[in-house]
Coordinates of N, CA, C and O and ligand atoms in Angstrom, one line a residue:
M1 N -16.3 -9.3 -17.0 CA -16.1 -9.9 -15.7 C -15.2 -9.0 -14.8 O -14.2 -8.5 -15.2
K2 N -15.7 -8.9 -13.5 CA -14.9 -8.1 -12.6 C -13.6 -8.9 -12.2 O -13.7 -10.1 -11.9
K3 N -12.5 -8.2 -12.3 CA -11.2 -8.8 -12.0 C -10.8 -8.4 -10.6 O -11.0 -7.3 -10.2
A4 N -10.1 -9.3 -9.9 CA -9.6 -9.1 -8.6 C -8.6 -7.9 -8.6 O -8.6 -7.0 -7.7
T5 N -7.8 -7.8 -9.7 CA -6.8 -6.8 -9.7 C -7.4 -5.4 -10.0 O -6.8 -4.4 -9.7
D6 N -8.7 -5.3 -10.4 CA -9.4 -4.0 -10.6 C -9.5 -3.4 -9.2 O -9.4 -2.2 -9.0
I7 N -9.9 -4.2 -8.2 CA -10.1 -3.8 -6.8 C -8.7 -3.2 -6.3 O -8.6 -2.1 -5.8
L8 N -7.7 -4.0 -6.6 CA -6.3 -3.6 -6.1 C -5.8 -2.3 -6.8 O -5.2 -1.4 -6.1
S9 N -6.1 -2.2 -8.1 CA -5.7 -1.0 -8.8 C -6.4 0.2 -8.3 O -5.9 1.3 -8.2
G10 N -7.7 0.0 -7.9 CA -8.5 1.1 -7.3 C -7.8 1.6 -6.0 O -7.7 2.8 -5.7
E11 N -7.4 0.6 -5.2 CA -6.7 0.9 -3.9 C -5.4 1.6 -4.2 O -5.0 2.5 -3.4
H12 N -4.7 1.2 -5.3 CA -3.4 1.9 -5.6 C -3.7 3.4 -5.8 O -2.9 4.3 -5.4
K13 N -4.8 3.8 -6.5 CA -5.2 5.2 -6.7 C -5.2 5.9 -5.4 O -4.8 7.1 -5.3
Q14 N -5.9 5.3 -4.4 CA -6.0 5.9 -3.1 C -4.6 6.1 -2.4 O -4.3 7.1 -1.9
I15 N -3.8 5.1 -2.6 CA -2.4 5.1 -2.0 C -1.6 6.2 -2.7 O -0.9 7.0 -2.0
L16 N -1.7 6.3 -4.0 CA -1.0 7.3 -4.8 C -1.4 8.8 -4.4 O -0.6 9.7 -4.3
K17 N -2.7 8.9 -4.1 CA -3.2 10.3 -3.6 C -2.5 10.6 -2.3 O -2.1 11.7 -2.1
L18 N -2.4 9.6 -1.4 CA -1.7 9.8 -0.1 C -0.3 10.2 -0.3 O 0.3 11.1 0.3
I19 N 0.4 9.5 -1.2 CA 1.8 9.7 -1.5 C 2.0 11.2 -2.1 O 2.9 11.9 -1.7
D20 N 1.1 11.6 -3.0 CA 1.2 12.9 -3.5 C 1.1 14.0 -2.4 O 1.9 14.9 -2.3
L21 N 0.2 13.8 -1.5 CA 0.0 14.7 -0.4 C 1.2 14.7 0.5 O 1.7 15.7 1.0
L22 N 1.7 13.5 0.8 CA 2.9 13.3 1.7 C 4.1 14.1 1.1 O 4.8 14.8 1.8
C23 N 4.3 14.0 -0.2 CA 5.4 14.7 -0.8 C 5.2 16.2 -0.8 O 6.2 16.9 -0.5
V24 N 4.0 16.7 -0.9 CA 3.7 18.2 -0.8 C 4.1 18.6 0.6 O 4.8 19.6 0.8
R25 N 3.6 17.9 1.6 CA 3.8 18.2 3.0 C 5.3 18.1 3.4 O 5.8 18.9 4.2
C26 N 6.0 17.2 2.8 CA 7.5 17.1 3.1 C 8.2 18.3 2.5 O 9.2 18.8 3.1
N27 N 7.8 18.7 1.3 CA 8.4 19.9 0.7 C 8.2 21.1 1.6 O 9.1 22.0 1.8
E28 N 7.0 21.3 2.1 CA 6.7 22.4 3.0 C 7.5 22.3 4.3 O 8.0 23.3 4.8
L29 N 7.7 21.1 4.8 CA 8.4 20.8 6.1 C 9.9 21.2 6.0 O 10.5 21.7 6.9
E30 N 10.4 21.1 4.7 CA 11.8 21.6 4.5 C 12.0 23.0 5.0 O 13.1 23.3 5.6
K31 N 11.0 23.8 4.8 CA 11.1 25.3 5.2 C 10.6 25.6 6.6 O 10.6 26.7 7.0
E32 N 10.0 24.6 7.2 CA 9.4 24.8 8.5 C 10.3 24.3 9.7 O 11.2 23.5 9.4
V33 N 10.0 24.8 10.9 CA 10.8 24.3 12.0 C 10.1 23.2 12.7 O 10.7 22.1 13.0
E34 N 8.8 23.3 12.9 CA 8.0 22.3 13.7 C 7.4 21.2 12.8 O 6.9 21.5 11.7
I35 N 7.5 20.0 13.2 CA 6.8 18.9 12.5 C 5.3 18.9 12.9 O 5.0 18.9 14.1
D36 N 4.5 18.8 11.9 CA 3.0 18.6 12.2 C 2.8 17.2 12.5 O 2.5 16.4 11.6
K37 N 3.0 16.9 13.8 CA 3.0 15.5 14.2 C 1.6 14.8 13.9 O 1.6 13.6 13.5
E38 N 0.5 15.6 14.1 CA -0.8 15.0 13.9 C -1.0 14.5 12.5 O -1.5 13.4 12.2
F39 N -0.5 15.3 11.5 CA -0.6 14.9 10.1 C 0.2 13.7 9.9 O -0.3 12.7 9.3
F40 N 1.5 13.6 10.3 CA 2.3 12.5 10.0 C 1.8 11.2 10.7 O 2.0 10.1 10.2
Q41 N 1.2 11.4 11.9 CA 0.7 10.2 12.6 C -0.5 9.6 11.8 O -0.6 8.4 11.7
K42 N -1.3 10.5 11.2 CA -2.4 10.0 10.4 C -1.9 9.3 9.2 O -2.4 8.3 8.7
V43 N -0.8 9.8 8.6 CA -0.2 9.2 7.4 C 0.3 7.8 7.7 O 0.1 6.9 7.0
I44 N 0.9 7.7 8.9 CA 1.5 6.4 9.3 C 0.3 5.4 9.6 O 0.4 4.2 9.1
I45 N -0.8 5.8 10.2 CA -1.9 4.9 10.4 C -2.4 4.5 9.0 O -2.7 3.3 8.8
F46 N -2.6 5.4 8.1 CA -3.1 5.1 6.7 C -2.1 4.1 6.1 O -2.6 3.0 5.5
I47 N -0.8 4.3 6.1 CA 0.1 3.4 5.5 C 0.1 2.0 6.1 O 0.0 1.0 5.4
K48 N 0.1 2.0 7.4 CA 0.1 0.7 8.1 C -1.2 -0.1 8.0 O -1.2 -1.3 7.7
D49 N -2.3 0.6 8.1 CA -3.6 -0.1 8.1 C -4.2 -0.2 6.8 O -4.9 -1.2 6.5
Y50 N -4.1 0.8 5.9 CA -4.7 0.7 4.6 C -3.7 0.1 3.6 O -4.0 -1.0 3.0
A51 N -2.6 0.8 3.3 CA -1.7 0.3 2.3 C -1.1 -1.1 2.7 O -1.1 -1.9 1.8
D52 N -0.8 -1.3 3.9 CA -0.1 -2.5 4.3 C -1.1 -3.6 4.6 O -1.0 -4.7 4.1
K53 N -2.1 -3.4 5.5 CA -3.0 -4.5 5.9 C -4.1 -4.6 4.8 O -4.3 -5.7 4.2
F54 N -4.9 -3.6 4.6 CA -6.0 -3.6 3.7 C -5.6 -4.0 2.3 O -6.3 -4.8 1.6
H55 N -4.5 -3.5 1.8 CA -4.1 -3.7 0.4 C -3.0 -4.8 0.3 O -3.2 -5.8 -0.4
H56 N -1.9 -4.7 1.0 CA -0.8 -5.6 0.8 C -1.2 -7.1 1.2 O -0.7 -8.0 0.6
L57 N -2.0 -7.2 2.2 CA -2.4 -8.5 2.7 C -3.3 -9.2 1.6 O -3.2 -10.4 1.5
K58 N -4.0 -8.5 0.9 CA -4.8 -9.1 -0.2 C -3.8 -9.7 -1.3 O -4.1 -10.7 -1.9
E59 N -2.8 -8.9 -1.5 CA -1.8 -9.4 -2.4 C -1.0 -10.6 -1.8 O -0.9 -11.7 -2.5
E60 N -0.5 -10.4 -0.6 CA 0.4 -11.5 -0.1 C -0.3 -12.7 0.3 O 0.2 -13.8 0.0
D61 N -1.5 -12.6 0.9 CA -2.2 -13.8 1.4 C -3.1 -14.4 0.4 O -3.5 -15.6 0.5
V62 N -3.5 -13.7 -0.7 CA -4.5 -14.2 -1.6 C -4.0 -14.2 -3.1 O -3.7 -15.3 -3.6
L63 N -3.8 -13.0 -3.6 CA -3.5 -13.0 -5.1 C -2.2 -13.7 -5.4 O -2.1 -14.5 -6.4
F64 N -1.1 -13.3 -4.7 CA 0.2 -13.9 -5.0 C 0.2 -15.4 -4.8 O 0.8 -16.2 -5.6
V65 N -0.6 -15.9 -3.8 CA -0.7 -17.3 -3.5 C -1.4 -18.0 -4.7 O -0.9 -19.1 -5.2
E66 N -2.5 -17.5 -5.2 CA -3.2 -18.1 -6.3 C -2.3 -18.0 -7.6 O -2.3 -19.0 -8.4
F67 N -1.6 -16.9 -7.8 CA -0.7 -16.8 -8.9 C 0.4 -17.9 -8.8 O 0.7 -18.6 -9.8
G68 N 0.9 -18.2 -7.6 CA 1.9 -19.2 -7.4 C 1.5 -20.6 -7.8 O 2.3 -21.5 -8.1
K69 N 0.2 -20.8 -7.8 CA -0.3 -22.2 -8.2 C -0.4 -22.3 -9.7 O -0.7 -23.4 -10.2
N70 N -0.2 -21.2 -10.5 CA -0.2 -21.2 -11.9 C 1.1 -20.8 -12.6 O 1.1 -20.4 -13.7
L71 N 2.1 -21.1 -11.8 CA 3.4 -20.6 -12.3 C 3.9 -21.2 -13.6 O 4.6 -20.5 -14.4
E72 N 3.4 -22.4 -13.9 CA 3.9 -23.1 -15.1 C 3.4 -22.4 -16.4 O 4.0 -22.5 -17.5
D73 N 2.3 -21.6 -16.2 CA 1.8 -20.8 -17.4 C 2.4 -19.4 -17.5 O 2.1 -18.7 -18.4
A74 N 3.1 -19.0 -16.5 CA 3.7 -17.6 -16.5 C 5.1 -17.6 -17.0 O 5.8 -18.6 -16.9
H75 N 5.5 -16.5 -17.6 CA 6.9 -16.5 -18.2 C 7.9 -16.0 -17.2 O 9.1 -16.1 -17.4
C76 N 7.5 -15.5 -16.0 CA 8.4 -15.3 -14.9 C 7.7 -15.1 -13.6 O 6.4 -15.1 -13.6
D77 N 8.4 -15.0 -12.5 CA 7.7 -14.9 -11.2 C 8.2 -13.7 -10.4 O 9.2 -13.8 -9.8
P78 N 7.5 -12.6 -10.5 CA 8.0 -11.4 -9.8 C 7.6 -11.3 -8.3 O 7.9 -10.3 -7.7
T79 N 7.0 -12.4 -7.8 CA 6.4 -12.4 -6.5 C 7.5 -12.0 -5.4 O 7.3 -11.1 -4.6
K80 N 8.7 -12.7 -5.5 CA 9.7 -12.4 -4.5 C 10.1 -11.0 -4.5 O 10.3 -10.4 -3.4
Q81 N 10.3 -10.4 -5.6 CA 10.7 -9.0 -5.7 C 9.6 -8.1 -5.1 O 9.8 -7.1 -4.4
M82 N 8.3 -8.4 -5.4 CA 7.2 -7.6 -4.9 C 7.2 -7.7 -3.3 O 7.0 -6.7 -2.6
L83 N 7.4 -8.9 -2.8 CA 7.4 -9.1 -1.3 C 8.5 -8.3 -0.7 O 8.4 -7.7 0.4
Y84 N 9.6 -8.4 -1.4 CA 10.8 -7.6 -0.9 C 10.5 -6.1 -0.8 O 10.9 -5.5 0.2
E85 N 9.8 -5.6 -1.8 CA 9.5 -4.2 -1.8 C 8.5 -3.8 -0.8 O 8.6 -2.8 -0.2
H86 N 7.5 -4.7 -0.5 CA 6.6 -4.5 0.7 C 7.4 -4.4 1.9 O 7.1 -3.5 2.8
E87 N 8.4 -5.3 2.1 CA 9.2 -5.3 3.3 C 10.1 -4.0 3.4 O 10.2 -3.4 4.5
Q88 N 10.6 -3.5 2.3 CA 11.4 -2.3 2.3 C 10.4 -1.1 2.7 O 10.8 -0.2 3.5
G89 N 9.2 -1.1 2.2 CA 8.2 -0.1 2.6 C 8.0 -0.1 4.1 O 8.0 1.0 4.7
R90 N 7.9 -1.3 4.6 CA 7.7 -1.4 6.1 C 8.8 -0.8 6.9 O 8.6 -0.1 7.9
N91 N 10.0 -1.0 6.4 CA 11.2 -0.4 7.0 C 11.2 1.1 7.0 O 11.6 1.8 8.0
F92 N 10.8 1.7 5.9 CA 10.7 3.2 5.8 C 9.6 3.7 6.8 O 9.8 4.8 7.3
V93 N 8.6 2.9 7.0 CA 7.5 3.4 7.9 C 8.1 3.3 9.4 O 7.8 4.2 10.1
V94 N 8.9 2.3 9.7 CA 9.5 2.2 11.0 C 10.4 3.5 11.1 O 10.4 4.2 12.2
G95 N 11.1 3.8 10.1 CA 12.0 5.0 10.1 C 11.2 6.3 10.3 O 11.6 7.2 11.1
M96 N 10.0 6.4 9.7 CA 9.1 7.5 9.9 C 8.7 7.6 11.4 O 8.6 8.7 12.0
E97 N 8.3 6.5 11.9 CA 7.8 6.4 13.3 C 9.0 6.9 14.3 O 8.7 7.6 15.2
E98 N 10.2 6.4 14.0 CA 11.3 6.7 14.9 C 11.6 8.2 14.8 O 11.8 8.9 15.8
S99 N 11.5 8.8 13.5 CA 11.8 10.2 13.4 C 10.8 11.1 14.1 O 11.2 12.1 14.6
L100 N 9.5 10.6 14.2 CA 8.5 11.4 14.9 C 8.9 11.4 16.4 O 8.8 12.5 17.0
K101 N 9.2 10.3 16.9 CA 9.6 10.2 18.3 C 10.8 11.0 18.6 O 10.9 11.7 19.6
E102 N 11.8 11.0 17.7 CA 13.0 11.7 17.9 C 12.9 13.2 17.5 O 13.8 14.0 17.7
E103 N 11.8 13.5 16.9 CA 11.5 14.9 16.4 C 12.6 15.2 15.4 O 13.1 16.4 15.4
N104 N 13.0 14.3 14.6 CA 14.1 14.4 13.6 C 13.5 14.7 12.2 O 13.1 13.8 11.5
K105 N 13.5 16.0 11.9 CA 12.8 16.4 10.6 C 13.5 15.8 9.4 O 12.8 15.3 8.5
D106 N 14.8 15.9 9.3 CA 15.5 15.4 8.1 C 15.3 13.9 7.9 O 15.1 13.5 6.8
K107 N 15.3 13.2 9.0 CA 15.1 11.7 8.9 C 13.7 11.4 8.5 O 13.5 10.5 7.7
L108 N 12.8 12.2 9.0 CA 11.4 12.0 8.6 C 11.2 12.2 7.1 O 10.6 11.4 6.4
I109 N 11.7 13.3 6.6 CA 11.6 13.7 5.2 C 12.3 12.6 4.4 O 11.7 12.1 3.4
E110 N 13.4 12.1 4.8 CA 14.2 11.1 4.0 C 13.4 9.8 3.9 O 13.2 9.3 2.8
N111 N 12.8 9.4 5.0 CA 12.1 8.1 5.0 C 10.8 8.2 4.3 O 10.4 7.3 3.5
A112 N 10.1 9.4 4.4 CA 8.8 9.6 3.7 C 9.1 9.6 2.2 O 8.3 9.1 1.4
C113 N 10.1 10.3 1.8 CA 10.4 10.4 0.3 C 10.8 9.1 -0.2 O 10.5 8.7 -1.4
N114 N 11.6 8.3 0.5 CA 12.0 7.0 0.1 C 10.8 6.1 -0.1 O 10.7 5.3 -1.0
Y115 N 9.9 6.2 0.9 CA 8.6 5.4 0.8 C 7.9 5.8 -0.4 O 7.4 4.9 -1.2
A116 N 7.7 7.1 -0.7 CA 6.9 7.6 -1.8 C 7.6 7.1 -3.1 O 6.8 6.6 -4.0
E117 N 8.9 7.2 -3.2 CA 9.5 6.8 -4.5 C 9.4 5.2 -4.7 O 9.0 4.8 -5.8
L118 N 9.6 4.5 -3.6 CA 9.4 3.0 -3.7 C 8.0 2.6 -4.1 O 7.9 1.8 -5.0
L119 N 7.0 3.2 -3.5 CA 5.7 2.8 -3.7 C 5.2 3.2 -5.1 O 4.4 2.5 -5.8
R120 N 5.6 4.4 -5.6 CA 5.2 4.8 -6.9 C 5.7 3.8 -7.9 O 5.0 3.4 -8.9
D121 N 6.9 3.4 -7.8 CA 7.6 2.5 -8.7 C 6.9 1.1 -8.6 O 6.6 0.4 -9.6
H122 N 6.7 0.7 -7.3 CA 6.1 -0.6 -7.1 C 4.7 -0.7 -7.7 O 4.3 -1.7 -8.4
I123 N 3.9 0.3 -7.5 CA 2.5 0.3 -8.0 C 2.5 0.3 -9.5 O 1.7 -0.3 -10.2
F124 N 3.4 1.1 -10.1 CA 3.5 1.1 -11.6 C 3.8 -0.3 -12.1 O 3.2 -0.8 -13.1
K125 N 4.7 -1.0 -11.5 CA 5.1 -2.4 -11.9 C 3.9 -3.3 -11.8 O 3.6 -4.1 -12.6
E126 N 3.2 -3.2 -10.6 CA 2.0 -4.1 -10.4 C 0.9 -3.8 -11.5 O 0.4 -4.7 -12.1
D127 N 0.6 -2.5 -11.6 CA -0.5 -2.2 -12.5 C -0.2 -2.5 -14.0 O -1.1 -2.9 -14.7
N128 N 1.0 -2.3 -14.4 CA 1.4 -2.4 -15.8 C 2.0 -3.7 -16.2 O 2.0 -4.1 -17.4
I129 N 2.6 -4.4 -15.3 CA 3.3 -5.7 -15.6 C 2.8 -6.9 -14.9 O 2.3 -7.9 -15.5
F130 N 2.8 -6.8 -13.6 CA 2.4 -8.0 -12.8 C 1.0 -8.4 -12.9 O 0.6 -9.5 -13.1
Y131 N 0.1 -7.4 -12.6 CA -1.4 -7.7 -12.7 C -1.8 -8.3 -14.0 O -2.5 -9.3 -14.1
P132 N -1.4 -7.6 -15.1 CA -1.8 -8.2 -16.4 C -1.3 -9.6 -16.6 O -2.0 -10.5 -17.2
M133 N -0.1 -9.9 -16.1 CA 0.5 -11.2 -16.2 C -0.4 -12.2 -15.4 O -0.7 -13.3 -15.8
I134 N -0.8 -11.8 -14.2 CA -1.6 -12.7 -13.3 C -3.0 -12.9 -14.0 O -3.4 -14.1 -14.1
N135 N -3.6 -11.9 -14.6 CA -4.9 -12.1 -15.3 C -4.8 -13.0 -16.5 O -5.8 -13.6 -16.9
E136 N -3.6 -13.1 -17.1 CA -3.4 -14.0 -18.2 C -3.5 -15.5 -17.8 O -3.9 -16.3 -18.5
V137 N -2.9 -15.8 -16.6 CA -2.7 -17.2 -16.2 C -3.8 -17.7 -15.3 O -4.0 -18.9 -15.2
I138 N -4.6 -16.9 -14.6 CA -5.6 -17.5 -13.7 C -7.0 -17.6 -14.4 O -7.3 -16.8 -15.3
S139 N -7.7 -18.6 -14.0 CA -9.1 -18.9 -14.6 C -10.1 -18.0 -14.0 O -9.9 -17.3 -13.0
S140 N -11.3 -17.9 -14.7 CA -12.4 -17.1 -14.1 C -12.9 -17.6 -12.8 O -13.3 -16.9 -11.9
D141 N -12.8 -19.0 -12.6 CA -13.1 -19.5 -11.3 C -12.2 -19.0 -10.2 O -12.6 -18.7 -9.1
T142 N -10.9 -19.0 -10.5 CA -9.9 -18.4 -9.6 C -10.2 -17.0 -9.3 O -10.1 -16.5 -8.1
Q143 N -10.6 -16.2 -10.3 CA -10.9 -14.8 -10.1 C -12.0 -14.7 -9.0 O -11.8 -13.9 -8.1
N144 N -13.0 -15.5 -9.2 CA -14.1 -15.4 -8.2 C -13.7 -15.8 -6.8 O -14.1 -15.2 -5.8
K145 N -12.8 -16.9 -6.8 CA -12.3 -17.3 -5.5 C -11.5 -16.2 -4.8 O -11.7 -16.0 -3.6
I146 N -10.7 -15.5 -5.6 CA -9.9 -14.4 -5.0 C -10.8 -13.3 -4.5 O -10.6 -12.8 -3.4
L147 N -11.8 -13.0 -5.3 CA -12.7 -11.9 -4.9 C -13.4 -12.2 -3.5 O -13.5 -11.4 -2.7
S148 N -13.8 -13.5 -3.4 CA -14.4 -13.8 -2.1 C -13.4 -13.8 -0.9 O -13.7 -13.4 0.2
K149 N -12.2 -14.2 -1.2 CA -11.2 -14.2 -0.2 C -10.8 -12.8 0.2 O -10.4 -12.5 1.3
F150 N -10.8 -11.9 -0.8 CA -10.6 -10.4 -0.5 C -11.6 -10.0 0.6 O -11.2 -9.2 1.5
K151 N -12.8 -10.4 0.4 CA -13.8 -10.0 1.4 C -13.5 -10.5 2.8 O -13.7 -9.8 3.8
Q152 N -13.0 -11.7 2.8 CA -12.6 -12.2 4.1 C -11.4 -11.4 4.8 O -11.4 -11.2 6.0
V153 N -10.5 -11.0 3.9 CA -9.4 -10.2 4.4 C -9.9 -8.9 5.0 O -9.6 -8.5 6.1
E154 N -10.9 -8.3 4.3 CA -11.5 -7.0 4.8 C -12.2 -7.2 6.1 O -12.2 -6.4 7.0
E155 N -13.0 -8.4 6.2 CA -13.7 -8.6 7.4 C -12.8 -8.8 8.6 O -13.1 -8.4 9.7
K156 N -11.7 -9.5 8.3 CA -10.7 -9.7 9.4 C -10.2 -8.4 10.0 O -9.9 -8.3 11.2
I157 N -10.1 -7.4 9.1 CA -9.6 -6.1 9.6 C -10.6 -5.5 10.5 O -10.3 -4.7 11.4
G158 N -11.9 -5.8 10.3 CA -12.9 -5.3 11.2 C -13.6 -4.0 10.8 O -12.9 -3.1 10.2
L159 N -14.8 -3.9 11.1 CA -15.6 -2.7 10.7 C -15.1 -1.4 11.4 O -15.0 -0.4 10.7
K160 N -14.7 -1.6 12.6 CA -14.3 -0.4 13.4 C -13.0 0.2 12.8 O -12.9 1.4 12.6
K161 N -12.1 -0.6 12.5 CA -10.8 -0.2 11.8 C -11.1 0.4 10.5 O -10.5 1.5 10.1
R162 N -12.0 -0.2 9.7 CA -12.3 0.3 8.4 C -12.9 1.7 8.4 O -12.6 2.6 7.6
K163 N -13.8 1.9 9.4 CA -14.5 3.2 9.6 C -13.4 4.2 10.0 O -13.4 5.3 9.5
E164 N -12.5 3.8 10.9 CA -11.4 4.7 11.3 C -10.6 5.2 10.1 O -10.2 6.4 9.9
L165 N -10.3 4.2 9.2 CA -9.5 4.5 8.0 C -10.3 5.5 7.1 O -9.7 6.4 6.5
M166 N -11.6 5.2 6.9 CA -12.4 6.1 6.1 C -12.4 7.6 6.6 O -12.3 8.5 5.9
N167 N -12.4 7.7 8.0 CA -12.4 9.0 8.6 C -11.0 9.7 8.3 O -11.0 10.9 8.0
I168 N -10.0 8.9 8.4 CA -8.6 9.5 8.2 C -8.5 9.9 6.7 O -8.0 11.0 6.4
I169 N -9.1 9.1 5.8 CA -9.0 9.5 4.4 C -9.8 10.8 4.2 O -9.3 11.7 3.5
K170 N -10.9 11.0 4.9 CA -11.7 12.3 4.8 C -10.9 13.4 5.4 O -10.8 14.5 4.8
E171 N -10.3 13.2 6.6 CA -9.6 14.2 7.3 C -8.4 14.7 6.5 O -8.0 15.9 6.5
L172 N -7.8 13.7 5.8 CA -6.6 14.1 5.0 C -7.0 14.7 3.6 O -6.2 15.3 2.9
G173 N -8.3 14.6 3.3 CA -8.8 15.2 2.0 C -8.3 14.4 0.8 O -8.1 15.0 -0.2
I174 N -8.2 13.1 0.9 CA -7.7 12.3 -0.2 C -8.8 11.3 -0.7 O -8.5 10.3 -1.2
E175 N -10.1 11.7 -0.5 CA -11.2 10.8 -0.9 C -11.2 10.6 -2.5 O -10.9 11.5 -3.2
Ligands
LIG1 FE1 2.3 -4.8 -3.8
LIG2 FE1 -0.3 -3.2 -4.8

């Protein structure tokens, strides 16, 4: 049976590819004078619309909510910590946006690296600890309910935005 978390783990792979590329470009930027604004703007769009809306909203508005209804069967509840980490990620993205406006290279690298480190650790915890725990406590009916709600989240984002994201993924070479 297809699990809702399989979809999310697939999205994690896409996010990790972006993060790998971001770290490579930050290492290069250390030795450069000019910031490649176009590249970093694309990264910010990807993080805000793909990692945060397309992916995190499925967790926050659907998966974590359904898990919350089955807490009596779970041995702990990592939801709060996961939500806190999503929020930390958003703050690093604000920092990246500010750095681009200020043309502040060091601040940009610092925020991008902090984001990368946070998300790698966050994704590892979800894939290896939290998602398996969720799959243990939710029923197959709930799995199906979550899958159809995921579709609603994607539809809410809209076809135009999804196409724009697919183009950015192609342009960044992280397909
Ligand atoms: Fe998450
Ligand atoms: Fe996630």
